[in-house]
């Protein structure tokens, strides 16, 4: 809840099985959510490793911020990724923060 008594929610993940397509699946999910819960906005991060975000744009999400790629190094002892503040060979493509404004 925001100071102006409006509510916002975050869409954390939208995915389908490989090779499965649901016509209008994202728009149906989003519509059902905002009809069920009285929110003013829905925010999401579009992971550029997986998509350019065209489905989100079609549904009405507006880009508000481009998140830069994040670089990592591999810790050879733990085999875990560690944040690296300079370009390296392990990285993600970044993301797009987007918001859907509910009328």
mmCIF file of C-alpha atoms in Angstrom:
data_model
loop_
_atom_site.group_PDB
_atom_site.id
_atom_site.type_symbol
_atom_site.label_atom_id
_atom_site.label_comp_id
_atom_site.label_asym_id
_atom_site.label_seq_id
_atom_site.Cartn_x
_atom_site.Cartn_y
_atom_site.Cartn_z
ATOM 1 C CA UNK A 1 0.000 0.000 0.000
ATOM 2 C CA UNK A 2 1.302 3.421 -0.975
ATOM 3 C CA UNK A 3 0.856 6.689 0.905
ATOM 4 C CA UNK A 4 -1.929 7.726 -1.477
ATOM 5 C CA UNK A 5 -3.958 4.598 -0.492
ATOM 6 C CA UNK A 6 -3.287 2.827 -3.804
ATOM 7 C CA UNK A 7 -1.941 -0.707 -4.042
ATOM 8 C CA UNK A 8 0.669 -2.278 -6.284
ATOM 9 C CA UNK A 9 1.694 -5.891 -6.814
ATOM 10 C CA UNK A 10 4.654 -7.566 -8.464
ATOM 11 C CA UNK A 11 4.424 -10.293 -11.083
ATOM 12 C CA UNK A 12 7.392 -12.448 -10.105
ATOM 13 C CA UNK A 13 7.348 -15.051 -12.855
ATOM 14 C CA UNK A 14 5.353 -16.018 -15.928
ATOM 15 C CA UNK A 15 6.365 -19.184 -17.705
ATOM 16 C CA UNK A 16 5.005 -22.116 -19.695
ATOM 17 C CA UNK A 17 6.372 -25.522 -20.551
ATOM 18 C CA UNK A 18 8.691 -25.673 -23.530
ATOM 19 C CA UNK A 19 6.604 -26.160 -26.678
ATOM 20 C CA UNK A 20 3.338 -25.200 -24.940
ATOM 21 C CA UNK A 21 1.504 -22.056 -26.016
ATOM 22 C CA UNK A 22 -1.551 -20.611 -24.278
ATOM 23 C CA UNK A 23 -3.324 -18.028 -26.438
ATOM 24 C CA UNK A 24 -3.627 -14.873 -24.373
ATOM 25 C CA UNK A 25 -2.247 -16.613 -21.276
ATOM 26 C CA UNK A 26 -0.409 -13.595 -19.874
ATOM 27 C CA UNK A 27 -3.292 -11.190 -20.479
ATOM 28 C CA UNK A 28 -5.777 -13.664 -18.943
ATOM 29 C CA UNK A 29 -3.577 -14.087 -15.872
ATOM 30 C CA UNK A 30 -3.096 -10.342 -15.414
ATOM 31 C CA UNK A 31 -6.790 -9.556 -15.965
ATOM 32 C CA UNK A 32 -7.907 -12.212 -13.488
ATOM 33 C CA UNK A 33 -5.426 -10.861 -10.918
ATOM 34 C CA UNK A 34 -6.518 -7.224 -11.094
ATOM 35 C CA UNK A 35 -10.214 -8.149 -11.128
ATOM 36 C CA UNK A 36 -9.629 -10.255 -8.002
ATOM 37 C CA UNK A 37 -7.321 -7.859 -6.151
ATOM 38 C CA UNK A 38 -7.847 -4.074 -6.124
ATOM 39 C CA UNK A 39 -4.426 -2.902 -7.312
ATOM 40 C CA UNK A 40 -3.571 0.289 -9.155
ATOM 41 C CA UNK A 41 -0.389 -1.045 -10.739
ATOM 42 C CA UNK A 42 1.410 -4.303 -11.436
ATOM 43 C CA UNK A 43 5.193 -4.218 -11.708
ATOM 44 C CA UNK A 44 7.493 -6.838 -13.196
ATOM 45 C CA UNK A 45 11.056 -7.319 -14.337
ATOM 46 C CA UNK A 46 11.430 -8.728 -17.845
ATOM 47 C CA UNK A 47 14.511 -10.966 -17.905
ATOM 48 C CA UNK A 48 16.370 -10.213 -21.143
ATOM 49 C CA UNK A 49 18.064 -13.627 -20.992
ATOM 50 C CA UNK A 50 14.723 -15.170 -21.972
ATOM 51 C CA UNK A 51 12.636 -12.586 -23.830
ATOM 52 C CA UNK A 52 12.564 -9.103 -25.327
ATOM 53 C CA UNK A 53 9.270 -8.499 -23.506
ATOM 54 C CA UNK A 54 6.935 -8.218 -26.490
ATOM 55 C CA UNK A 55 4.102 -10.088 -24.726
ATOM 56 C CA UNK A 56 4.317 -7.707 -21.785
ATOM 57 C CA UNK A 57 4.197 -4.690 -24.108
ATOM 58 C CA UNK A 58 1.147 -6.160 -25.857
ATOM 59 C CA UNK A 59 -0.656 -6.538 -22.508
ATOM 60 C CA UNK A 60 0.114 -2.892 -21.690
ATOM 61 C CA UNK A 61 3.207 -2.979 -19.486
ATOM 62 C CA UNK A 62 5.277 0.179 -19.929
ATOM 63 C CA UNK A 63 9.069 0.094 -19.552
ATOM 64 C CA UNK A 64 10.274 2.415 -16.786
ATOM 65 C CA UNK A 65 13.903 1.376 -16.309
ATOM 66 C CA UNK A 66 16.557 -0.678 -18.095
ATOM 67 C CA UNK A 67 18.696 -2.736 -15.721
ATOM 68 C CA UNK A 68 22.253 -3.296 -16.973
ATOM 69 C CA UNK A 69 23.813 -6.737 -17.276
ATOM 70 C CA UNK A 70 25.268 -8.175 -14.066
ATOM 71 C CA UNK A 71 28.727 -9.741 -14.262
ATOM 72 C CA UNK A 72 29.928 -12.676 -12.185
ATOM 73 C CA UNK A 73 33.028 -14.726 -11.530
ATOM 74 C CA UNK A 74 33.029 -18.381 -10.562
ATOM 75 C CA UNK A 75 34.475 -19.259 -7.169
ATOM 76 C CA UNK A 76 36.423 -22.431 -7.965
ATOM 77 C CA UNK A 77 36.263 -23.651 -4.370
ATOM 78 C CA UNK A 78 32.520 -23.258 -3.780
ATOM 79 C CA UNK A 79 31.459 -23.469 -7.466
ATOM 80 C CA UNK A 80 29.150 -20.506 -6.797
ATOM 81 C CA UNK A 81 28.831 -17.293 -8.796
ATOM 82 C CA UNK A 82 30.094 -14.139 -7.134
ATOM 83 C CA UNK A 83 29.239 -10.586 -8.138
ATOM 84 C CA UNK A 84 31.926 -8.923 -10.241
ATOM 85 C CA UNK A 85 31.885 -5.157 -10.775
ATOM 86 C CA UNK A 86 33.675 -5.288 -14.122
ATOM 87 C CA UNK A 87 32.872 -7.125 -17.376
ATOM 88 C CA UNK A 88 33.597 -10.840 -17.264
ATOM 89 C CA UNK A 89 32.689 -13.961 -19.235
ATOM 90 C CA UNK A 90 29.778 -14.902 -16.916
ATOM 91 C CA UNK A 91 26.905 -12.446 -17.058
ATOM 92 C CA UNK A 92 23.195 -12.015 -17.539
ATOM 93 C CA UNK A 93 21.667 -9.750 -20.200
ATOM 94 C CA UNK A 94 19.951 -7.414 -17.757
ATOM 95 C CA UNK A 95 16.252 -6.719 -17.411
ATOM 96 C CA UNK A 96 13.519 -4.196 -18.073
ATOM 97 C CA UNK A 97 11.484 -2.917 -15.127
ATOM 98 C CA UNK A 98 7.940 -2.457 -16.424
ATOM 99 C CA UNK A 99 4.662 -1.291 -14.914
ATOM 100 C CA UNK A 100 1.062 -1.932 -15.923
ATOM 101 C CA UNK A 101 -1.244 0.873 -14.820
ATOM 102 C CA UNK A 102 -4.754 -0.383 -14.062
ATOM 103 C CA UNK A 103 -7.480 2.109 -15.036
#
